[in-house]
mmCIF file of C-alpha atoms in Angstrom:
data_model
loop_
_atom_site.group_PDB
_atom_site.id
_atom_site.type_symbol
_atom_site.label_atom_id
_atom_site.label_comp_id
_atom_site.label_asym_id
_atom_site.label_seq_id
_atom_site.Cartn_x
_atom_site.Cartn_y
_atom_site.Cartn_z
ATOM 1 C CA MET J 1 -25.868 -37.289 29.503
ATOM 2 C CA THR J 2 -23.777 -39.253 32.278
ATOM 3 C CA GLY J 3 -20.771 -39.195 33.178
ATOM 4 C CA PRO J 4 -17.852 -36.567 34.869
ATOM 5 C CA THR J 5 -19.461 -32.747 34.497
ATOM 6 C CA ARG J 6 -18.480 -30.849 31.280
ATOM 7 C CA VAL J 7 -19.796 -27.626 32.348
ATOM 8 C CA SER J 8 -21.088 -25.666 35.533
ATOM 9 C CA VAL J 9 -24.143 -23.137 34.387
ATOM 10 C CA VAL J 10 -24.066 -20.459 37.170
ATOM 11 C CA LEU J 11 -27.225 -18.339 37.503
ATOM 12 C CA GLY J 12 -27.787 -15.549 39.978
ATOM 13 C CA VAL J 13 -30.949 -14.592 40.835
ATOM 14 C CA ARG J 14 -33.639 -12.190 42.997
ATOM 15 C CA GLY J 15 -37.003 -12.410 43.081
ATOM 16 C CA GLY J 16 -37.249 -14.374 39.654
ATOM 17 C CA ALA J 17 -41.293 -14.518 39.333
ATOM 18 C CA GLY J 18 -42.342 -14.953 35.958
ATOM 19 C CA VAL J 19 -38.650 -15.089 34.380
ATOM 20 C CA LEU J 20 -36.867 -18.283 36.190
ATOM 21 C CA ALA J 21 -38.783 -21.053 34.580
ATOM 22 C CA GLU J 22 -38.059 -20.936 30.644
ATOM 23 C CA THR J 23 -34.556 -20.058 31.696
ATOM 24 C CA LEU J 24 -33.834 -22.838 34.103
ATOM 25 C CA ASP J 25 -36.036 -25.437 31.164
ATOM 26 C CA SER J 26 -33.234 -23.623 28.399
ATOM 27 C CA VAL J 27 -30.177 -24.905 30.467
ATOM 28 C CA LEU J 28 -32.076 -28.626 31.375
ATOM 29 C CA ALA J 29 -32.882 -28.792 27.307
ATOM 30 C CA GLN J 30 -29.050 -28.595 26.436
ATOM 31 C CA GLN J 31 -27.936 -31.635 23.828
ATOM 32 C CA GLY J 32 -25.054 -33.239 24.134
ATOM 33 C CA VAL J 33 -23.204 -32.256 27.388
ATOM 34 C CA SER J 34 -23.058 -33.118 30.547
ATOM 35 C CA LEU J 35 -23.834 -30.515 32.971
ATOM 36 C CA GLU J 36 -24.820 -29.239 36.497
ATOM 37 C CA LEU J 37 -26.834 -25.956 37.587
ATOM 38 C CA ILE J 38 -26.110 -23.920 39.999
ATOM 39 C CA LEU J 39 -28.676 -21.211 41.131
ATOM 40 C CA VAL J 40 -27.704 -18.729 43.354
ATOM 41 C CA VAL J 41 -30.403 -17.257 45.374
ATOM 42 C CA ASP J 42 -29.104 -13.285 46.246
ATOM 43 C CA GLY J 43 -31.507 -12.539 49.368
ATOM 44 C CA GLY J 44 -34.582 -14.444 48.538
ATOM 45 C CA LEU J 45 -37.196 -15.428 45.925
ATOM 46 C CA ASP J 46 -40.668 -14.461 44.643
ATOM 47 C CA ALA J 47 -43.342 -16.633 46.175
ATOM 48 C CA SER J 48 -43.991 -18.046 42.788
ATOM 49 C CA ALA J 49 -40.377 -18.513 41.838
ATOM 50 C CA GLU J 50 -39.732 -20.342 45.113
ATOM 51 C CA THR J 51 -42.392 -23.033 44.138
ATOM 52 C CA GLU J 52 -40.754 -23.549 40.284
ATOM 53 C CA VAL J 53 -37.419 -24.279 41.817
ATOM 54 C CA VAL J 54 -39.097 -26.407 44.550
ATOM 55 C CA HIS J 55 -40.431 -28.602 41.048
ATOM 56 C CA TYR J 56 -36.822 -28.862 39.288
ATOM 57 C CA GLY J 57 -36.043 -30.979 42.838
ATOM 58 C CA ASP J 58 -32.539 -31.929 42.436
ATOM 59 C CA ARG J 59 -31.940 -31.192 38.777
ATOM 60 C CA LEU J 60 -30.379 -27.918 39.861
ATOM 61 C CA ARG J 61 -28.232 -27.117 43.093
ATOM 62 C CA VAL J 62 -29.628 -23.934 44.925
ATOM 63 C CA VAL J 63 -27.412 -21.510 46.873
ATOM 64 C CA HIS J 64 -29.183 -19.400 49.640
ATOM 65 C CA ARG J 65 -26.855 -16.174 50.234
ATOM 66 C CA PRO J 66 -27.865 -12.672 51.848
ATOM 67 C CA ALA J 67 -28.907 -10.117 49.401
ATOM 68 C CA GLU J 68 -25.232 -8.867 48.390
ATOM 69 C CA GLY J 69 -25.751 -8.510 44.880
ATOM 70 C CA LEU J 70 -24.846 -10.166 41.375
ATOM 71 C CA THR J 71 -20.894 -10.621 41.964
ATOM 72 C CA ARG J 72 -20.737 -12.162 45.689
ATOM 73 C CA ALA J 73 -23.667 -14.447 44.160
ATOM 74 C CA LEU J 74 -21.373 -15.226 40.979
ATOM 75 C CA ILE J 75 -18.504 -15.753 43.001
ATOM 76 C CA ALA J 76 -20.167 -18.292 45.294
ATOM 77 C CA GLY J 77 -21.994 -20.282 42.416
ATOM 78 C CA CYS J 78 -18.485 -20.439 40.546
ATOM 79 C CA ALA J 79 -16.691 -21.436 43.926
ATOM 80 C CA GLU J 80 -19.629 -24.461 44.056
ATOM 81 C CA ALA J 81 -18.608 -25.125 40.386
ATOM 82 C CA VAL J 82 -16.882 -28.961 39.404
ATOM 83 C CA GLY J 83 -17.079 -28.423 35.899
ATOM 84 C CA GLU J 84 -14.278 -28.319 33.575
ATOM 85 C CA TYR J 85 -15.815 -25.001 32.147
ATOM 86 C CA ILE J 86 -18.180 -22.714 33.671
ATOM 87 C CA ALA J 87 -21.005 -20.986 31.454
ATOM 88 C CA ARG J 88 -23.186 -17.896 32.757
ATOM 89 C CA VAL J 89 -26.842 -17.718 31.952
ATOM 90 C CA ASP J 90 -29.010 -14.542 33.404
ATOM 91 C CA ALA J 91 -32.401 -15.153 35.033
ATOM 92 C CA GLY J 92 -34.836 -13.981 32.097
ATOM 93 C CA ASP J 93 -33.022 -15.082 29.013
ATOM 94 C CA ARG J 94 -32.726 -18.524 27.086
ATOM 95 C CA MET J 95 -30.203 -20.778 25.324
ATOM 96 C CA GLU J 96 -30.567 -22.687 22.327
ATOM 97 C CA PRO J 97 -29.974 -26.395 23.102
ATOM 98 C CA GLY J 98 -26.885 -26.894 21.374
ATOM 99 C CA ARG J 99 -25.137 -24.193 23.147
ATOM 100 C CA LEU J 100 -23.222 -25.445 25.734
ATOM 101 C CA ALA J 101 -21.897 -28.338 23.946
ATOM 102 C CA ARG J 102 -20.789 -26.174 20.622
ATOM 103 C CA GLN J 103 -19.146 -24.054 23.282
ATOM 104 C CA ALA J 104 -17.487 -26.968 24.913
ATOM 105 C CA GLU J 105 -16.170 -28.024 21.554
ATOM 106 C CA VAL J 106 -14.779 -24.536 20.816
ATOM 107 C CA LEU J 107 -12.421 -24.831 23.913
ATOM 108 C CA ASP J 108 -11.570 -28.727 23.477
ATOM 109 C CA GLN J 109 -10.630 -27.485 20.177
ATOM 110 C CA TYR J 110 -8.495 -24.858 21.086
ATOM 111 C CA PRO J 111 -6.652 -25.252 24.182
ATOM 112 C CA ALA J 112 -5.161 -21.548 23.670
ATOM 113 C CA CYS J 113 -8.403 -20.368 23.918
ATOM 114 C CA VAL J 114 -9.777 -19.455 27.450
ATOM 115 C CA TRP J 115 -13.062 -18.500 26.720
ATOM 116 C CA THR J 116 -15.540 -18.261 24.344
ATOM 117 C CA ALA J 117 -18.942 -16.274 23.620
ATOM 118 C CA CYS J 118 -21.566 -16.799 21.069
ATOM 119 C CA ALA J 119 -23.446 -14.424 18.830
ATOM 120 C CA THR J 120 -27.073 -13.039 21.459
ATOM 121 C CA ALA J 121 -30.172 -12.250 20.001
ATOM 122 C CA VAL J 122 -31.160 -9.167 22.570
ATOM 123 C CA THR J 123 -34.930 -8.933 23.111
ATOM 124 C CA GLY J 124 -37.937 -7.398 24.499
ATOM 125 C CA PRO J 125 -39.499 -8.378 27.481
ATOM 126 C CA GLU J 126 -41.715 -10.511 25.444
ATOM 127 C CA TRP J 127 -39.265 -11.773 22.944
ATOM 128 C CA GLU J 128 -39.782 -8.566 20.596
ATOM 129 C CA PRO J 129 -36.515 -8.586 18.183
ATOM 130 C CA LEU J 130 -34.108 -5.770 19.037
ATOM 131 C CA GLY J 131 -31.276 -6.683 16.795
ATOM 132 C CA VAL J 132 -27.918 -9.251 17.264
ATOM 133 C CA SER J 133 -24.905 -8.662 18.954
ATOM 134 C CA CYS J 134 -22.197 -10.503 17.312
ATOM 135 C CA GLY J 135 -18.680 -9.122 19.124
ATOM 136 C CA ARG J 136 -15.875 -9.283 17.123
ATOM 137 C CA PRO J 137 -14.246 -10.230 14.359
ATOM 138 C CA ALA J 138 -17.830 -10.071 13.002
ATOM 139 C CA GLY J 139 -16.864 -13.753 11.017
ATOM 140 C CA GLY J 140 -16.081 -15.277 14.605
ATOM 141 C CA GLY J 141 -12.702 -17.344 14.923
ATOM 142 C CA GLU J 142 -10.158 -17.863 17.342
ATOM 143 C CA VAL J 143 -8.616 -14.039 18.062
ATOM 144 C CA GLU J 144 -4.913 -13.176 18.701
ATOM 145 C CA PRO J 145 -3.704 -12.747 22.575
ATOM 146 C CA LEU J 146 -4.003 -8.939 23.654
ATOM 147 C CA PRO J 147 -2.255 -6.240 21.367
ATOM 148 C CA ALA J 148 0.979 -5.103 22.679
ATOM 149 C CA ASP J 149 0.054 -1.750 22.899
ATOM 150 C CA PRO J 150 -2.304 -1.822 26.184
ATOM 151 C CA ALA J 151 -4.462 1.658 25.568
ATOM 152 C CA LEU J 152 -6.191 -0.288 22.409
ATOM 153 C CA GLY J 153 -7.635 -2.714 24.851
ATOM 154 C CA LEU J 154 -9.146 -6.145 23.916
ATOM 155 C CA VAL J 155 -9.970 -7.336 19.894
ATOM 156 C CA CYS J 156 -12.471 -8.016 20.708
ATOM 157 C CA ASP J 157 -15.993 -6.539 21.691
ATOM 158 C CA ILE J 158 -17.148 -7.381 25.335
ATOM 159 C CA PRO J 159 -19.833 -9.886 24.925
ATOM 160 C CA HIS J 160 -23.476 -10.127 26.820
ATOM 161 C CA HIS J 161 -22.314 -11.676 29.764
ATOM 162 C CA GLY J 162 -24.826 -14.402 29.914
ATOM 163 C CA SER J 163 -23.200 -16.127 26.455
ATOM 164 C CA VAL J 164 -19.503 -16.733 27.616
ATOM 165 C CA MET J 165 -18.196 -19.745 28.561
ATOM 166 C CA PHE J 166 -15.093 -20.277 30.595
ATOM 167 C CA ARG J 167 -12.471 -22.770 31.977
ATOM 168 C CA ARG J 168 -12.706 -23.185 35.255
ATOM 169 C CA ALA J 169 -8.983 -23.367 35.869
ATOM 170 C CA ASP J 170 -8.074 -20.107 34.057
ATOM 171 C CA TYR J 171 -10.943 -18.461 35.839
ATOM 172 C CA LEU J 172 -9.385 -19.554 39.332
ATOM 173 C CA ALA J 173 -5.998 -18.494 38.260
ATOM 174 C CA ALA J 174 -7.321 -15.026 36.996
ATOM 175 C CA GLY J 175 -8.535 -14.617 40.435
ATOM 176 C CA GLY J 176 -12.411 -14.863 39.595
ATOM 177 C CA TYR J 177 -14.737 -12.366 39.693
ATOM 178 C CA ARG J 178 -13.912 -9.446 41.945
ATOM 179 C CA ALA J 179 -16.304 -8.273 44.400
ATOM 180 C CA ASP J 180 -14.756 -4.444 44.253
ATOM 181 C CA PHE J 181 -17.191 -4.568 40.947
ATOM 182 C CA TYR J 182 -20.774 -4.185 41.858
ATOM 183 C CA TYR J 183 -21.866 -3.650 38.557
ATOM 184 C CA GLY J 184 -20.129 -4.691 35.252
ATOM 185 C CA GLN J 185 -18.189 -7.506 36.903
ATOM 186 C CA ASP J 186 -17.804 -9.322 33.693
ATOM 187 C CA TRP J 187 -15.895 -6.718 31.716
ATOM 188 C CA ASP J 188 -13.042 -6.764 34.639
ATOM 189 C CA LEU J 189 -13.281 -10.548 34.510
ATOM 190 C CA TRP J 190 -13.130 -11.025 30.491
ATOM 191 C CA TYR J 191 -9.815 -8.764 30.652
ATOM 192 C CA ARG J 192 -8.204 -10.880 32.905
ATOM 193 C CA LEU J 193 -8.931 -13.910 31.558
ATOM 194 C CA ALA J 194 -7.632 -12.763 27.923
ATOM 195 C CA GLU J 195 -4.668 -11.867 29.620
ATOM 196 C CA ARG J 196 -3.863 -15.443 29.999
ATOM 197 C CA GLY J 197 -4.623 -16.672 26.255
ATOM 198 C CA THR J 198 -7.256 -15.910 23.322
ATOM 199 C CA TYR J 199 -11.017 -15.766 22.870
ATOM 200 C CA TYR J 200 -13.138 -17.301 20.212
ATOM 201 C CA GLN J 201 -16.353 -16.002 18.817
ATOM 202 C CA ILE J 202 -18.998 -18.186 17.485
ATOM 203 C CA PRO J 203 -20.822 -16.303 14.891
ATOM 204 C CA GLU J 204 -24.111 -18.103 15.590
ATOM 205 C CA VAL J 205 -26.905 -16.933 17.842
ATOM 206 C CA LEU J 206 -26.710 -19.268 20.430
ATOM 207 C CA TYR J 207 -28.177 -17.358 23.195
ATOM 208 C CA SER J 208 -31.146 -14.751 23.498
ATOM 209 C CA ALA J 209 -31.477 -11.979 26.253
ATOM 210 C CA ARG J 210 -34.130 -10.093 27.278
ATOM 211 C CA LEU J 211 -33.747 -6.383 28.008
ATOM 212 C CA PHE J 212 -36.419 -5.299 30.760
ATOM 213 C CA PRO J 213 -37.220 -1.956 31.288
ATOM 214 C CA HIS J 214 -36.662 -1.664 34.933
ATOM 215 C CA GLY J 215 -34.095 -4.198 34.223
ATOM 216 C CA ILE J 216 -30.416 -3.883 36.350
ATOM 217 C CA SER J 217 -28.809 -3.128 32.601
ATOM 218 C CA MET J 218 -31.726 -0.394 31.687
ATOM 219 C CA ARG J 219 -31.411 1.951 35.117
ATOM 220 C CA LYS J 220 -27.453 1.394 35.744
ATOM 221 C CA TRP J 221 -26.399 1.693 32.306
ATOM 222 C CA ARG J 222 -24.565 5.100 33.725
ATOM 223 C CA GLN J 223 -22.743 3.217 36.523
ATOM 224 C CA GLN J 224 -21.926 -0.022 33.975
ATOM 225 C CA ARG J 225 -20.215 2.488 32.159
ATOM 226 C CA ARG J 226 -17.929 4.175 34.529
ATOM 227 C CA ILE J 227 -17.364 0.859 35.855
ATOM 228 C CA ALA J 228 -15.694 -0.141 32.173
ATOM 229 C CA GLU J 229 -13.626 2.458 32.514
ATOM 230 C CA CYS J 230 -12.279 1.333 35.794
ATOM 231 C CA SER J 231 -11.926 -1.996 34.564
ATOM 232 C CA LYS J 232 -10.102 -0.714 31.311
ATOM 233 C CA GLY J 233 -7.986 1.211 33.454
ATOM 234 C CA ALA J 234 -6.547 -1.049 35.479
ATOM 235 C CA PHE J 235 -5.972 -3.739 32.524
ATOM 236 C CA VAL J 236 -3.948 -0.409 31.040
ATOM 237 C CA ALA J 237 -2.380 -0.566 34.591
ATOM 238 C CA ARG J 238 -1.403 -4.152 35.073
ATOM 239 C CA ARG J 239 -0.289 -3.914 31.142
ATOM 240 C CA LEU J 240 2.183 -1.491 32.096
ATOM 241 C CA GLY J 241 3.573 -2.880 35.147
ATOM 242 C CA GLN J 242 1.763 0.246 37.320
ATOM 243 C CA ASP J 243 -0.711 -0.455 40.475
ATOM 244 C CA GLU J 244 -4.492 -1.210 39.454
ATOM 245 C CA THR J 245 -5.431 -0.125 43.125
ATOM 246 C CA PRO J 246 -6.521 3.458 42.381
ATOM 247 C CA PHE J 247 -8.865 2.186 39.848
ATOM 248 C CA LEU J 248 -10.270 -0.678 42.202
ATOM 249 C CA GLU J 249 -10.884 2.017 44.938
ATOM 250 C CA ARG J 250 -12.880 3.799 42.572
ATOM 251 C CA ALA J 251 -14.426 0.817 41.253
ATOM 252 C CA ARG J 252 -15.311 0.290 44.612
ATOM 253 C CA ALA J 253 -17.196 3.631 45.356
ATOM 254 C CA ILE J 254 -19.509 2.427 42.305
ATOM 255 C CA ARG J 255 -22.243 0.761 44.249
ATOM 256 C CA PRO J 256 -25.931 1.398 45.871
ATOM 257 C CA THR J 257 -25.559 3.946 48.587
ATOM 258 C CA ALA J 258 -28.345 6.107 50.137
ATOM 259 C CA ARG J 259 -26.991 9.324 48.302
ATOM 260 C CA ALA J 260 -26.979 7.102 45.208
ATOM 261 C CA ARG J 261 -30.778 6.289 45.693
ATOM 262 C CA LEU J 262 -31.799 10.011 46.591
ATOM 263 C CA GLY J 263 -30.144 11.000 43.257
ATOM 264 C CA GLU J 264 -31.669 8.118 41.156
ATOM 265 C CA GLY J 265 -35.060 9.340 42.639
ATOM 266 C CA LEU J 266 -34.744 12.934 41.706
ATOM 267 C CA GLY J 267 -33.441 11.976 38.394
ATOM 268 C CA ARG J 268 -36.316 9.602 37.834
ATOM 269 C CA LEU J 269 -38.911 12.575 36.750
ATOM 270 C CA TRP J 270 -36.185 13.297 33.566
ATOM 271 C CA ARG J 271 -34.650 9.603 33.336
ATOM 272 C CA GLY J 272 -37.072 7.249 34.876
ATOM 273 C CA GLY J 273 -38.458 5.726 31.455
ATOM 274 C CA ASP J 274 -34.905 5.332 29.795
ATOM 275 C CA GLY J 275 -35.347 1.261 29.569
ATOM 276 C CA ALA J 276 -39.073 1.516 28.205
ATOM 277 C CA TYR J 277 -37.554 4.322 25.436
ATOM 278 C CA PHE J 278 -34.762 2.467 24.915
ATOM 279 C CA ILE J 279 -36.882 -0.487 23.707
ATOM 280 C CA GLY J 280 -39.801 1.657 22.070
ATOM 281 C CA GLU J 281 -37.064 3.072 19.947
ATOM 282 C CA ALA J 282 -35.723 -0.103 19.084
ATOM 283 C CA LEU J 283 -39.209 -1.481 17.998
ATOM 284 C CA ARG J 284 -39.869 1.659 16.426
ATOM 285 C CA ARG J 285 -37.307 1.688 14.045
ATOM 286 C CA GLN J 286 -38.259 -1.765 13.209
ATOM 287 C CA ARG J 287 -42.203 -0.696 12.492
ATOM 288 C CA HIS J 288 -43.666 -3.308 15.558
ATOM 289 C CA PRO J 289 -46.783 -2.985 17.016
ATOM 290 C CA HIS J 290 -45.372 -3.089 20.695
ATOM 291 C CA ALA J 291 -43.403 0.118 20.232
ATOM 292 C CA ARG J 292 -45.950 2.680 21.106
ATOM 293 C CA ARG J 293 -46.297 0.745 24.267
ATOM 294 C CA TYR J 294 -43.113 1.429 25.498
ATOM 295 C CA LEU J 295 -43.226 4.607 24.400
ATOM 296 C CA LEU J 296 -46.295 5.333 26.462
ATOM 297 C CA ASP J 297 -44.524 3.443 29.555
ATOM 298 C CA SER J 298 -41.443 5.908 29.181
ATOM 299 C CA ILE J 299 -43.931 8.798 29.215
ATOM 300 C CA ARG J 300 -45.757 7.675 32.173
ATOM 301 C CA ALA J 301 -42.050 7.448 34.216
ATOM 302 C CA ALA J 302 -40.796 10.897 32.961
ATOM 303 C CA PRO J 303 -43.264 13.101 31.770
ATOM 304 C CA PHE J 304 -40.887 15.586 31.004
ATOM 305 C CA GLN J 305 -38.673 13.758 28.844
ATOM 306 C CA VAL J 306 -39.471 15.527 25.218
ATOM 307 C CA ARG J 307 -37.701 12.864 23.213
ATOM 308 C CA ALA J 308 -40.524 10.158 23.784
ATOM 309 C CA TYR J 309 -43.819 12.336 23.017
ATOM 310 C CA VAL J 310 -41.457 13.045 19.530
ATOM 311 C CA ARG J 311 -40.882 9.183 19.111
ATOM 312 C CA LEU J 312 -44.335 8.398 19.650
ATOM 313 C CA LEU J 313 -45.804 11.010 17.126
ATOM 314 C CA GLN J 314 -43.443 9.480 14.647
ATOM 315 C CA SER J 315 -44.730 5.766 15.338
ATOM 316 C CA MET J 316 -48.535 7.018 15.124
ATOM 317 C CA MET J 317 -47.189 8.829 11.326
ATOM 318 C CA GLU J 318 -45.160 6.200 10.239
ATOM 319 C CA PHE J 319 -47.471 2.769 10.817
#
């Protein structure tokens, strides 16, 4: 479509081999909305991904940055955005052709709505179905403003990061992504956006998110859980008129360090197969033939974890 840019799609990536092209194609295939695609390269691309990016030419805007992590990449990408709305997508994921138009329609229809998400199909590395993340309320619809009791938090589940679209004006007014949050930067932003208006959950599955055994969400879920507590704590403090600084300081400490990498290395013997185990167990429950492959990968990565052996044996008995 021609005319003013309605939606700026921001994608941060490092490496990108084997996962980038399908994501870019799904964005550029969007129907019914004028868009720009901003690709923020966090430190560099693999050779194959670099070749793919050149192939797209001026259909995407590429921003090169030093390797400082996803949060700073997204800050840079959103600063480049010119669209009325900003949508997210993660490398390796894909969106349905009508996703952006549907979300823009929601924001057009509900002026008090500052951000919207859609149901997300969660899949394995080869698009094996793991489940659907729907958020709340289950039926979708405009959500009320934040409850009076700050301890209740948001009245919706935290949506998948890549499935969200928000108003650029509200993003800027809320302060955008904050570099204090190296991991889980989306949770903090959703809380601050929600303080400005309402949220709309679209019940249709318009986004598919892939989980990889060695992806950030699989390897860093413990850190992300701690970040979630910091985000919630900062939100509660703001709602009570208190200083949020202690929670921001706590969040700043949750990032890659030499000590953290040492602890992670020692923990791999027991926890190194967490991602493969999670995917394998989800597939085992669905009697999917790929389940054994991931459970075996989990055993190879962390041979002292008994649970993977148990689930593998179960799968051999069940199907």
